[in-house]
């Protein structure tokens, strides 16, 4: 896993250089948003179950996923879907804190699309639910932090598509 600091340092180190202005500006932006990130992570972790529940209500309830024969039909599969959404929320929060998406590649997206395809988990409905989490989260944490979380929700969606 990388974060905004190691990403900038690694790329300077590869070139055997001190951090240039662009690299330093990147770091400055990251440090300046530190408090925003921590505040957002605190609010998200205190409300994670509600975020997932509201997102499901907005996106998946009464969809083809929840109908008999749908991929979320039966309690076991419904619970697996809720658990997956909670994974996405938690890892997007980690990535937002780190200011870097690499943790999503390593611990969430690696092999996920193949797993979903082999289990018949509909990717389109999953993306809709993640987009709903993005909206619900922004409503909770506010515009700026919501935008930053949005980067990582979108990253998961494009990794699945
Ligand atoms: C931390 C990283 C991580 C992720 C991301 C993860 C996902 C993950 N989701 C799974 C299943 C599943 N995922 C879903 C999800 C859904 N079905 C729908 O229709 C909805 C659109 C959607 C919820 C948004 C369902 C229903 C299953 C069970 C499918 C089955 O067993 O038939 C499985 C198969 C094994 C299992 O059932 O536990 C994995 C590995 N596991 C991990 O360790």
mmCIF file with all atom_site columns, C-alpha atoms and ligand atoms in Angstrom:
data_model
loop_
_atom_site.group_PDB
_atom_site.id
_atom_site.type_symbol
_atom_site.label_atom_id
_atom_site.label_alt_id
_atom_site.label_comp_id
_atom_site.label_asym_id
_atom_site.label_entity_id
_atom_site.label_seq_id
_atom_site.pdbx_PDB_ins_code
_atom_site.Cartn_x
_atom_site.Cartn_y
_atom_site.Cartn_z
_atom_site.occupancy
_atom_site.B_iso_or_equiv
_atom_site.pdbx_formal_charge
_atom_site.auth_seq_id
_atom_site.auth_comp_id
_atom_site.auth_asym_id
_atom_site.auth_atom_id
_atom_site.pdbx_PDB_model_num
ATOM   1   C CA  . UNK A 1 1   ? 0.000   0.000   0.000   1.00 0.00 ? 1   UNK A CA  1
ATOM   2   C CA  . UNK A 1 2   ? 1.103   3.548   -0.799  1.00 0.00 ? 2   UNK A CA  1
ATOM   3   C CA  . UNK A 1 3   ? -0.026  6.908   0.467   1.00 0.00 ? 3   UNK A CA  1
ATOM   4   C CA  . UNK A 1 4   ? 0.270   10.447  -0.886  1.00 0.00 ? 4   UNK A CA  1
ATOM   5   C CA  . UNK A 1 5   ? 3.647   10.896  0.815   1.00 0.00 ? 5   UNK A CA  1
ATOM   6   C CA  . UNK A 1 6   ? 5.312   7.646   -0.234  1.00 0.00 ? 6   UNK A CA  1
ATOM   7   C CA  . UNK A 1 7   ? 3.917   8.050   -3.770  1.00 0.00 ? 7   UNK A CA  1
ATOM   8   C CA  . UNK A 1 8   ? 5.620   11.431  -4.160  1.00 0.00 ? 8   UNK A CA  1
ATOM   9   C CA  . UNK A 1 9   ? 8.856   10.330  -2.492  1.00 0.00 ? 9   UNK A CA  1
ATOM   10  C CA  . UNK A 1 10  ? 9.089   7.095   -4.490  1.00 0.00 ? 10  UNK A CA  1
ATOM   11  C CA  . UNK A 1 11  ? 8.698   8.900   -7.787  1.00 0.00 ? 11  UNK A CA  1
ATOM   12  C CA  . UNK A 1 12  ? 11.393  11.451  -6.845  1.00 0.00 ? 12  UNK A CA  1
ATOM   13  C CA  . UNK A 1 13  ? 13.686  8.680   -5.605  1.00 0.00 ? 13  UNK A CA  1
ATOM   14  C CA  . UNK A 1 14  ? 13.364  6.759   -8.870  1.00 0.00 ? 14  UNK A CA  1
ATOM   15  C CA  . UNK A 1 15  ? 14.744  9.854   -10.597 1.00 0.00 ? 15  UNK A CA  1
ATOM   16  C CA  . UNK A 1 16  ? 17.388  10.410  -7.878  1.00 0.00 ? 16  UNK A CA  1
ATOM   17  C CA  . UNK A 1 17  ? 16.053  13.905  -7.250  1.00 0.00 ? 17  UNK A CA  1
ATOM   18  C CA  . UNK A 1 18  ? 14.922  16.051  -4.359  1.00 0.00 ? 18  UNK A CA  1
ATOM   19  C CA  . UNK A 1 19  ? 11.190  16.808  -4.456  1.00 0.00 ? 19  UNK A CA  1
ATOM   20  C CA  . UNK A 1 20  ? 10.482  19.388  -7.166  1.00 0.00 ? 20  UNK A CA  1
ATOM   21  C CA  . UNK A 1 21  ? 7.888   22.160  -6.898  1.00 0.00 ? 21  UNK A CA  1
ATOM   22  C CA  . UNK A 1 22  ? 5.086   20.027  -8.314  1.00 0.00 ? 22  UNK A CA  1
ATOM   23  C CA  . UNK A 1 23  ? 5.847   17.232  -5.850  1.00 0.00 ? 23  UNK A CA  1
ATOM   24  C CA  . UNK A 1 24  ? 6.033   19.656  -2.938  1.00 0.00 ? 24  UNK A CA  1
ATOM   25  C CA  . UNK A 1 25  ? 2.731   21.239  -3.973  1.00 0.00 ? 25  UNK A CA  1
ATOM   26  C CA  . UNK A 1 26  ? 1.117   17.821  -3.975  1.00 0.00 ? 26  UNK A CA  1
ATOM   27  C CA  . UNK A 1 27  ? 2.350   17.201  -0.445  1.00 0.00 ? 27  UNK A CA  1
ATOM   28  C CA  . UNK A 1 28  ? 1.239   20.624  0.678   1.00 0.00 ? 28  UNK A CA  1
ATOM   29  C CA  . UNK A 1 29  ? -2.276  19.953  -0.611  1.00 0.00 ? 29  UNK A CA  1
ATOM   30  C CA  . UNK A 1 30  ? -2.318  16.644  1.213   1.00 0.00 ? 30  UNK A CA  1
ATOM   31  C CA  . UNK A 1 31  ? -1.162  18.126  4.522   1.00 0.00 ? 31  UNK A CA  1
ATOM   32  C CA  . UNK A 1 32  ? -3.608  21.010  4.239   1.00 0.00 ? 32  UNK A CA  1
ATOM   33  C CA  . UNK A 1 33  ? -6.513  18.595  3.891   1.00 0.00 ? 33  UNK A CA  1
ATOM   34  C CA  . UNK A 1 34  ? -5.344  16.369  6.754   1.00 0.00 ? 34  UNK A CA  1
ATOM   35  C CA  . UNK A 1 35  ? -7.892  17.567  9.248   1.00 0.00 ? 35  UNK A CA  1
ATOM   36  C CA  . UNK A 1 36  ? -10.700 17.334  6.687   1.00 0.00 ? 36  UNK A CA  1
ATOM   37  C CA  . UNK A 1 37  ? -9.762  13.712  5.975   1.00 0.00 ? 37  UNK A CA  1
ATOM   38  C CA  . UNK A 1 38  ? -9.627  12.708  9.623   1.00 0.00 ? 38  UNK A CA  1
ATOM   39  C CA  . UNK A 1 39  ? -12.932 14.435  10.383  1.00 0.00 ? 39  UNK A CA  1
ATOM   40  C CA  . UNK A 1 40  ? -14.610 12.689  7.448   1.00 0.00 ? 40  UNK A CA  1
ATOM   41  C CA  . UNK A 1 41  ? -13.218 9.285   8.467   1.00 0.00 ? 41  UNK A CA  1
ATOM   42  C CA  . UNK A 1 42  ? -14.541 9.804   11.998  1.00 0.00 ? 42  UNK A CA  1
ATOM   43  C CA  . UNK A 1 43  ? -18.041 10.642  10.751  1.00 0.00 ? 43  UNK A CA  1
ATOM   44  C CA  . UNK A 1 44  ? -18.054 7.741   8.296   1.00 0.00 ? 44  UNK A CA  1
ATOM   45  C CA  . UNK A 1 45  ? -16.979 5.148   10.831  1.00 0.00 ? 45  UNK A CA  1
ATOM   46  C CA  . UNK A 1 46  ? -19.598 6.349   13.317  1.00 0.00 ? 46  UNK A CA  1
ATOM   47  C CA  . UNK A 1 47  ? -22.317 6.061   10.640  1.00 0.00 ? 47  UNK A CA  1
ATOM   48  C CA  . UNK A 1 48  ? -21.146 3.210   8.435   1.00 0.00 ? 48  UNK A CA  1
ATOM   49  C CA  . UNK A 1 49  ? -24.163 0.951   8.953   1.00 0.00 ? 49  UNK A CA  1
ATOM   50  C CA  . UNK A 1 50  ? -26.578 3.811   8.237   1.00 0.00 ? 50  UNK A CA  1
ATOM   51  C CA  . UNK A 1 51  ? -24.658 4.826   5.092   1.00 0.00 ? 51  UNK A CA  1
ATOM   52  C CA  . UNK A 1 52  ? -24.890 1.288   3.723   1.00 0.00 ? 52  UNK A CA  1
ATOM   53  C CA  . UNK A 1 53  ? -28.562 0.960   4.680   1.00 0.00 ? 53  UNK A CA  1
ATOM   54  C CA  . UNK A 1 54  ? -29.549 4.268   3.052   1.00 0.00 ? 54  UNK A CA  1
ATOM   55  C CA  . UNK A 1 55  ? -27.542 3.465   -0.066  1.00 0.00 ? 55  UNK A CA  1
ATOM   56  C CA  . UNK A 1 56  ? -29.273 0.080   -0.400  1.00 0.00 ? 56  UNK A CA  1
ATOM   57  C CA  . UNK A 1 57  ? -32.672 1.752   0.037   1.00 0.00 ? 57  UNK A CA  1
ATOM   58  C CA  . UNK A 1 58  ? -31.785 4.234   -2.723  1.00 0.00 ? 58  UNK A CA  1
ATOM   59  C CA  . UNK A 1 59  ? -30.409 1.736   -5.191  1.00 0.00 ? 59  UNK A CA  1
ATOM   60  C CA  . UNK A 1 60  ? -31.045 -1.969  -4.681  1.00 0.00 ? 60  UNK A CA  1
ATOM   61  C CA  . UNK A 1 61  ? -34.358 -2.377  -2.865  1.00 0.00 ? 61  UNK A CA  1
ATOM   62  C CA  . UNK A 1 62  ? -37.041 -3.385  -5.374  1.00 0.00 ? 62  UNK A CA  1
ATOM   63  C CA  . UNK A 1 63  ? -34.398 -3.913  -8.063  1.00 0.00 ? 63  UNK A CA  1
ATOM   64  C CA  . UNK A 1 64  ? -33.918 -7.148  -9.979  1.00 0.00 ? 64  UNK A CA  1
ATOM   65  C CA  . UNK A 1 65  ? -31.229 -8.082  -7.404  1.00 0.00 ? 65  UNK A CA  1
ATOM   66  C CA  . UNK A 1 66  ? -33.701 -8.358  -4.507  1.00 0.00 ? 66  UNK A CA  1
ATOM   67  C CA  . UNK A 1 67  ? -36.533 -10.067 -6.421  1.00 0.00 ? 67  UNK A CA  1
ATOM   68  C CA  . UNK A 1 68  ? -36.949 -13.863 -6.250  1.00 0.00 ? 68  UNK A CA  1
ATOM   69  C CA  . UNK A 1 69  ? -34.218 -15.324 -8.426  1.00 0.00 ? 69  UNK A CA  1
ATOM   70  C CA  . UNK A 1 70  ? -32.125 -12.153 -8.057  1.00 0.00 ? 70  UNK A CA  1
ATOM   71  C CA  . UNK A 1 71  ? -28.545 -12.258 -6.860  1.00 0.00 ? 71  UNK A CA  1
ATOM   72  C CA  . UNK A 1 72  ? -29.399 -10.822 -3.410  1.00 0.00 ? 72  UNK A CA  1
ATOM   73  C CA  . UNK A 1 73  ? -32.439 -13.054 -2.920  1.00 0.00 ? 73  UNK A CA  1
ATOM   74  C CA  . UNK A 1 74  ? -32.183 -15.217 0.211   1.00 0.00 ? 74  UNK A CA  1
ATOM   75  C CA  . UNK A 1 75  ? -30.891 -13.859 3.479   1.00 0.00 ? 75  UNK A CA  1
ATOM   76  C CA  . UNK A 1 76  ? -27.420 -15.280 2.968   1.00 0.00 ? 76  UNK A CA  1
ATOM   77  C CA  . UNK A 1 77  ? -26.894 -13.500 -0.327  1.00 0.00 ? 77  UNK A CA  1
ATOM   78  C CA  . UNK A 1 78  ? -28.523 -10.280 0.886   1.00 0.00 ? 78  UNK A CA  1
ATOM   79  C CA  . UNK A 1 79  ? -26.091 -10.295 3.817   1.00 0.00 ? 79  UNK A CA  1
ATOM   80  C CA  . UNK A 1 80  ? -23.145 -10.969 1.476   1.00 0.00 ? 80  UNK A CA  1
ATOM   81  C CA  . UNK A 1 81  ? -24.083 -7.899  -0.566  1.00 0.00 ? 81  UNK A CA  1
ATOM   82  C CA  . UNK A 1 82  ? -24.392 -5.669  2.521   1.00 0.00 ? 82  UNK A CA  1
ATOM   83  C CA  . UNK A 1 83  ? -21.015 -6.980  3.688   1.00 0.00 ? 83  UNK A CA  1
ATOM   84  C CA  . UNK A 1 84  ? -19.450 -6.179  0.307   1.00 0.00 ? 84  UNK A CA  1
ATOM   85  C CA  . UNK A 1 85  ? -20.797 -2.617  0.446   1.00 0.00 ? 85  UNK A CA  1
ATOM   86  C CA  . UNK A 1 86  ? -19.346 -2.236  3.914   1.00 0.00 ? 86  UNK A CA  1
ATOM   87  C CA  . UNK A 1 87  ? -15.970 -3.440  2.560   1.00 0.00 ? 87  UNK A CA  1
ATOM   88  C CA  . UNK A 1 88  ? -16.148 -0.843  -0.207  1.00 0.00 ? 88  UNK A CA  1
ATOM   89  C CA  . UNK A 1 89  ? -16.999 1.922   2.249   1.00 0.00 ? 89  UNK A CA  1
ATOM   90  C CA  . UNK A 1 90  ? -14.278 0.949   4.710   1.00 0.00 ? 90  UNK A CA  1
ATOM   91  C CA  . UNK A 1 91  ? -11.544 0.600   2.077   1.00 0.00 ? 91  UNK A CA  1
ATOM   92  C CA  . UNK A 1 92  ? -12.595 3.811   0.303   1.00 0.00 ? 92  UNK A CA  1
ATOM   93  C CA  . UNK A 1 93  ? -12.226 5.526   3.688   1.00 0.00 ? 93  UNK A CA  1
ATOM   94  C CA  . UNK A 1 94  ? -8.727  4.069   4.137   1.00 0.00 ? 94  UNK A CA  1
ATOM   95  C CA  . UNK A 1 95  ? -7.772  5.242   0.629   1.00 0.00 ? 95  UNK A CA  1
ATOM   96  C CA  . UNK A 1 96  ? -9.191  8.717   1.313   1.00 0.00 ? 96  UNK A CA  1
ATOM   97  C CA  . UNK A 1 97  ? -7.112  8.936   4.507   1.00 0.00 ? 97  UNK A CA  1
ATOM   98  C CA  . UNK A 1 98  ? -4.013  7.789   2.622   1.00 0.00 ? 98  UNK A CA  1
ATOM   99  C CA  . UNK A 1 99  ? -4.758  10.078  -0.318  1.00 0.00 ? 99  UNK A CA  1
ATOM   100 C CA  . UNK A 1 100 ? -3.892  7.170   -2.616  1.00 0.00 ? 100 UNK A CA  1
ATOM   101 C CA  . UNK A 1 101 ? -5.941  4.379   -4.242  1.00 0.00 ? 101 UNK A CA  1
ATOM   102 C CA  . UNK A 1 102 ? -3.321  1.607   -4.163  1.00 0.00 ? 102 UNK A CA  1
ATOM   103 C CA  . UNK A 1 103 ? -4.926  -0.127  -1.172  1.00 0.00 ? 103 UNK A CA  1
ATOM   104 C CA  . UNK A 1 104 ? -8.054  -0.598  -3.293  1.00 0.00 ? 104 UNK A CA  1
ATOM   105 C CA  . UNK A 1 105 ? -6.109  -2.376  -6.032  1.00 0.00 ? 105 UNK A CA  1
ATOM   106 C CA  . UNK A 1 106 ? -4.346  -4.623  -3.560  1.00 0.00 ? 106 UNK A CA  1
ATOM   107 C CA  . UNK A 1 107 ? -7.082  -5.555  -1.122  1.00 0.00 ? 107 UNK A CA  1
ATOM   108 C CA  . UNK A 1 108 ? -10.418 -5.024  -2.864  1.00 0.00 ? 108 UNK A CA  1
ATOM   109 C CA  . UNK A 1 109 ? -10.248 -5.051  -6.654  1.00 0.00 ? 109 UNK A CA  1
ATOM   110 C CA  . UNK A 1 110 ? -7.688  -7.805  -7.104  1.00 0.00 ? 110 UNK A CA  1
ATOM   111 C CA  . UNK A 1 111 ? -9.712  -10.631 -8.702  1.00 0.00 ? 111 UNK A CA  1
ATOM   112 C CA  . UNK A 1 112 ? -13.063 -9.143  -7.676  1.00 0.00 ? 112 UNK A CA  1
ATOM   113 C CA  . UNK A 1 113 ? -14.531 -8.707  -11.151 1.00 0.00 ? 113 UNK A CA  1
ATOM   114 C CA  . UNK A 1 114 ? -13.759 -12.353 -11.959 1.00 0.00 ? 114 UNK A CA  1
ATOM   115 C CA  . UNK A 1 115 ? -15.300 -13.484 -8.653  1.00 0.00 ? 115 UNK A CA  1
ATOM   116 C CA  . UNK A 1 116 ? -18.436 -11.435 -9.307  1.00 0.00 ? 116 UNK A CA  1
ATOM   117 C CA  . UNK A 1 117 ? -18.747 -12.746 -12.845 1.00 0.00 ? 117 UNK A CA  1
ATOM   118 C CA  . UNK A 1 118 ? -18.406 -16.337 -11.743 1.00 0.00 ? 118 UNK A CA  1
ATOM   119 C CA  . UNK A 1 119 ? -21.040 -15.894 -8.992  1.00 0.00 ? 119 UNK A CA  1
ATOM   120 C CA  . UNK A 1 120 ? -23.420 -13.936 -11.200 1.00 0.00 ? 120 UNK A CA  1
ATOM   121 C CA  . UNK A 1 121 ? -23.141 -10.814 -9.023  1.00 0.00 ? 121 UNK A CA  1
ATOM   122 C CA  . UNK A 1 122 ? -24.440 -8.054  -11.314 1.00 0.00 ? 122 UNK A CA  1
ATOM   123 C CA  . UNK A 1 123 ? -21.731 -5.414  -11.784 1.00 0.00 ? 123 UNK A CA  1
ATOM   124 C CA  . UNK A 1 124 ? -24.176 -2.745  -12.993 1.00 0.00 ? 124 UNK A CA  1
ATOM   125 C CA  . UNK A 1 125 ? -26.266 -2.993  -9.816  1.00 0.00 ? 125 UNK A CA  1
ATOM   126 C CA  . UNK A 1 126 ? -23.112 -3.014  -7.706  1.00 0.00 ? 126 UNK A CA  1
ATOM   127 C CA  . UNK A 1 127 ? -21.903 0.184   -9.376  1.00 0.00 ? 127 UNK A CA  1
ATOM   128 C CA  . UNK A 1 128 ? -25.321 1.785   -8.762  1.00 0.00 ? 128 UNK A CA  1
ATOM   129 C CA  . UNK A 1 129 ? -25.108 0.897   -5.075  1.00 0.00 ? 129 UNK A CA  1
ATOM   130 C CA  . UNK A 1 130 ? -21.581 2.340   -4.825  1.00 0.00 ? 130 UNK A CA  1
ATOM   131 C CA  . UNK A 1 131 ? -22.759 5.538   -6.522  1.00 0.00 ? 131 UNK A CA  1
ATOM   132 C CA  . UNK A 1 132 ? -25.612 5.712   -3.999  1.00 0.00 ? 132 UNK A CA  1
ATOM   133 C CA  . UNK A 1 133 ? -23.071 5.327   -1.162  1.00 0.00 ? 133 UNK A CA  1
ATOM   134 C CA  . UNK A 1 134 ? -21.135 8.195   -2.709  1.00 0.00 ? 134 UNK A CA  1
ATOM   135 C CA  . UNK A 1 135 ? -24.220 10.449  -2.529  1.00 0.00 ? 135 UNK A CA  1
ATOM   136 C CA  . UNK A 1 136 ? -25.178 9.388   0.985   1.00 0.00 ? 136 UNK A CA  1
ATOM   137 C CA  . UNK A 1 137 ? -21.591 9.851   2.210   1.00 0.00 ? 137 UNK A CA  1
ATOM   138 C CA  . UNK A 1 138 ? -21.339 13.325  0.662   1.00 0.00 ? 138 UNK A CA  1
ATOM   139 C CA  . UNK A 1 139 ? -24.588 14.246  2.426   1.00 0.00 ? 139 UNK A CA  1
ATOM   140 C CA  . UNK A 1 140 ? -22.986 13.243  5.701   1.00 0.00 ? 140 UNK A CA  1
ATOM   141 C CA  . UNK A 1 141 ? -19.454 14.654  5.415   1.00 0.00 ? 141 UNK A CA  1
ATOM   142 C CA  . UNK A 1 142 ? -20.088 17.726  3.250   1.00 0.00 ? 142 UNK A CA  1
ATOM   143 C CA  . UNK A 1 143 ? -19.027 18.834  -0.195  1.00 0.00 ? 143 UNK A CA  1
ATOM   144 C CA  . UNK A 1 144 ? -15.215 18.891  0.022   1.00 0.00 ? 144 UNK A CA  1
ATOM   145 C CA  . UNK A 1 145 ? -14.745 15.631  1.897   1.00 0.00 ? 145 UNK A CA  1
ATOM   146 C CA  . UNK A 1 146 ? -17.564 14.116  -0.159  1.00 0.00 ? 146 UNK A CA  1
ATOM   147 C CA  . UNK A 1 147 ? -15.687 14.954  -3.344  1.00 0.00 ? 147 UNK A CA  1
ATOM   148 C CA  . UNK A 1 148 ? -12.532 13.341  -1.990  1.00 0.00 ? 148 UNK A CA  1
ATOM   149 C CA  . UNK A 1 149 ? -14.414 10.170  -1.003  1.00 0.00 ? 149 UNK A CA  1
ATOM   150 C CA  . UNK A 1 150 ? -16.024 10.249  -4.446  1.00 0.00 ? 150 UNK A CA  1
ATOM   151 C CA  . UNK A 1 151 ? -12.606 9.782   -6.054  1.00 0.00 ? 151 UNK A CA  1
ATOM   152 C CA  . UNK A 1 152 ? -12.228 6.401   -4.345  1.00 0.00 ? 152 UNK A CA  1
ATOM   153 C CA  . UNK A 1 153 ? -15.818 5.233   -4.821  1.00 0.00 ? 153 UNK A CA  1
ATOM   154 C CA  . UNK A 1 154 ? -15.387 6.005   -8.529  1.00 0.00 ? 154 UNK A CA  1
ATOM   155 C CA  . UNK A 1 155 ? -12.059 4.171   -8.516  1.00 0.00 ? 155 UNK A CA  1
ATOM   156 C CA  . UNK A 1 156 ? -13.804 1.011   -7.266  1.00 0.00 ? 156 UNK A CA  1
ATOM   157 C CA  . UNK A 1 157 ? -16.516 1.387   -9.917  1.00 0.00 ? 157 UNK A CA  1
ATOM   158 C CA  . UNK A 1 158 ? -14.034 1.716   -12.755 1.00 0.00 ? 158 UNK A CA  1
ATOM   159 C CA  . UNK A 1 159 ? -12.024 -1.205  -11.403 1.00 0.00 ? 159 UNK A CA  1
ATOM   160 C CA  . UNK A 1 160 ? -15.167 -3.343  -11.616 1.00 0.00 ? 160 UNK A CA  1
ATOM   161 C CA  . UNK A 1 161 ? -16.280 -2.150  -15.036 1.00 0.00 ? 161 UNK A CA  1
HETATM 162 C C1  . LIG B 2 .   ? -12.263 -7.053  1.403   1.00 0.00 ? 1   LIG B C1  1
HETATM 163 C C2  . LIG B 2 .   ? -12.314 -7.467  0.002   1.00 0.00 ? 1   LIG B C2  1
HETATM 164 C C3  . LIG B 2 .   ? -13.396 -8.466  -0.353  1.00 0.00 ? 1   LIG B C3  1
HETATM 165 C C4  . LIG B 2 .   ? -14.443 -8.271  -1.216  1.00 0.00 ? 1   LIG B C4  1
HETATM 166 C C5  . LIG B 2 .   ? -14.765 -7.029  -1.960  1.00 0.00 ? 1   LIG B C5  1
HETATM 167 C C6  . LIG B 2 .   ? -15.178 -9.506  -1.282  1.00 0.00 ? 1   LIG B C6  1
HETATM 168 C C7  . LIG B 2 .   ? -16.282 -9.748  -2.093  1.00 0.00 ? 1   LIG B C7  1
HETATM 169 C C8  . LIG B 2 .   ? -16.998 -10.960 -2.307  1.00 0.00 ? 1   LIG B C8  1
HETATM 170 N N1  . LIG B 2 .   ? -18.346 -10.980 -2.497  1.00 0.00 ? 1   LIG B N1  1
HETATM 171 C C9  . LIG B 2 .   ? -18.763 -12.269 -2.645  1.00 0.00 ? 1   LIG B C9  1
HETATM 172 C C10 . LIG B 2 .   ? -20.079 -12.728 -2.818  1.00 0.00 ? 1   LIG B C10 1
HETATM 173 C C11 . LIG B 2 .   ? -21.271 -11.965 -3.015  1.00 0.00 ? 1   LIG B C11 1
HETATM 174 N N2  . LIG B 2 .   ? -21.384 -10.648 -3.276  1.00 0.00 ? 1   LIG B N2  1
HETATM 175 C C12 . LIG B 2 .   ? -22.703 -10.296 -3.450  1.00 0.00 ? 1   LIG B C12 1
HETATM 176 C C13 . LIG B 2 .   ? -23.093 -8.928  -3.747  1.00 0.00 ? 1   LIG B C13 1
HETATM 177 C C14 . LIG B 2 .   ? -24.156 -8.387  -4.462  1.00 0.00 ? 1   LIG B C14 1
HETATM 178 N N3  . LIG B 2 .   ? -25.145 -9.036  -5.139  1.00 0.00 ? 1   LIG B N3  1
HETATM 179 C C15 . LIG B 2 .   ? -26.005 -8.148  -5.722  1.00 0.00 ? 1   LIG B C15 1
HETATM 180 O O1  . LIG B 2 .   ? -26.967 -8.434  -6.449  1.00 0.00 ? 1   LIG B O1  1
HETATM 181 C C16 . LIG B 2 .   ? -25.670 -6.764  -5.342  1.00 0.00 ? 1   LIG B C16 1
HETATM 182 C C17 . LIG B 2 .   ? -25.681 -5.816  -6.528  1.00 0.00 ? 1   LIG B C17 1
HETATM 183 C C18 . LIG B 2 .   ? -24.302 -6.917  -4.693  1.00 0.00 ? 1   LIG B C18 1
HETATM 184 C C19 . LIG B 2 .   ? -24.105 -6.041  -3.428  1.00 0.00 ? 1   LIG B C19 1
HETATM 185 C C20 . LIG B 2 .   ? -23.846 -4.619  -3.798  1.00 0.00 ? 1   LIG B C20 1
HETATM 186 C C21 . LIG B 2 .   ? -23.476 -11.469 -3.253  1.00 0.00 ? 1   LIG B C21 1
HETATM 187 C C22 . LIG B 2 .   ? -24.998 -11.590 -3.283  1.00 0.00 ? 1   LIG B C22 1
HETATM 188 C C23 . LIG B 2 .   ? -22.574 -12.530 -2.986  1.00 0.00 ? 1   LIG B C23 1
HETATM 189 C C24 . LIG B 2 .   ? -22.913 -13.976 -2.741  1.00 0.00 ? 1   LIG B C24 1
HETATM 190 C C25 . LIG B 2 .   ? -23.107 -14.665 -4.069  1.00 0.00 ? 1   LIG B C25 1
HETATM 191 C C26 . LIG B 2 .   ? -23.333 -16.134 -3.918  1.00 0.00 ? 1   LIG B C26 1
HETATM 192 O O2  . LIG B 2 .   ? -22.688 -16.786 -3.070  1.00 0.00 ? 1   LIG B O2  1
HETATM 193 O O3  . LIG B 2 .   ? -24.167 -16.649 -4.677  1.00 0.00 ? 1   LIG B O3  1
HETATM 194 C C27 . LIG B 2 .   ? -17.604 -13.119 -2.591  1.00 0.00 ? 1   LIG B C27 1
HETATM 195 C C28 . LIG B 2 .   ? -17.623 -14.620 -2.724  1.00 0.00 ? 1   LIG B C28 1
HETATM 196 C C29 . LIG B 2 .   ? -17.391 -15.318 -1.398  1.00 0.00 ? 1   LIG B C29 1
HETATM 197 C C30 . LIG B 2 .   ? -18.422 -14.960 -0.377  1.00 0.00 ? 1   LIG B C30 1
HETATM 198 O O4  . LIG B 2 .   ? -19.636 -15.174 -0.620  1.00 0.00 ? 1   LIG B O4  1
HETATM 199 O O5  . LIG B 2 .   ? -18.032 -14.440 0.663   1.00 0.00 ? 1   LIG B O5  1
HETATM 200 C C31 . LIG B 2 .   ? -16.514 -12.291 -2.403  1.00 0.00 ? 1   LIG B C31 1
HETATM 201 C C32 . LIG B 2 .   ? -15.069 -12.747 -2.332  1.00 0.00 ? 1   LIG B C32 1
HETATM 202 N N4  . LIG B 2 .   ? -14.578 -10.392 -0.420  1.00 0.00 ? 1   LIG B N4  1
HETATM 203 C C33 . LIG B 2 .   ? -13.499 -9.808  0.151   1.00 0.00 ? 1   LIG B C33 1
HETATM 204 O O6  . LIG B 2 .   ? -12.716 -10.340 0.991   1.00 0.00 ? 1   LIG B O6  1
#
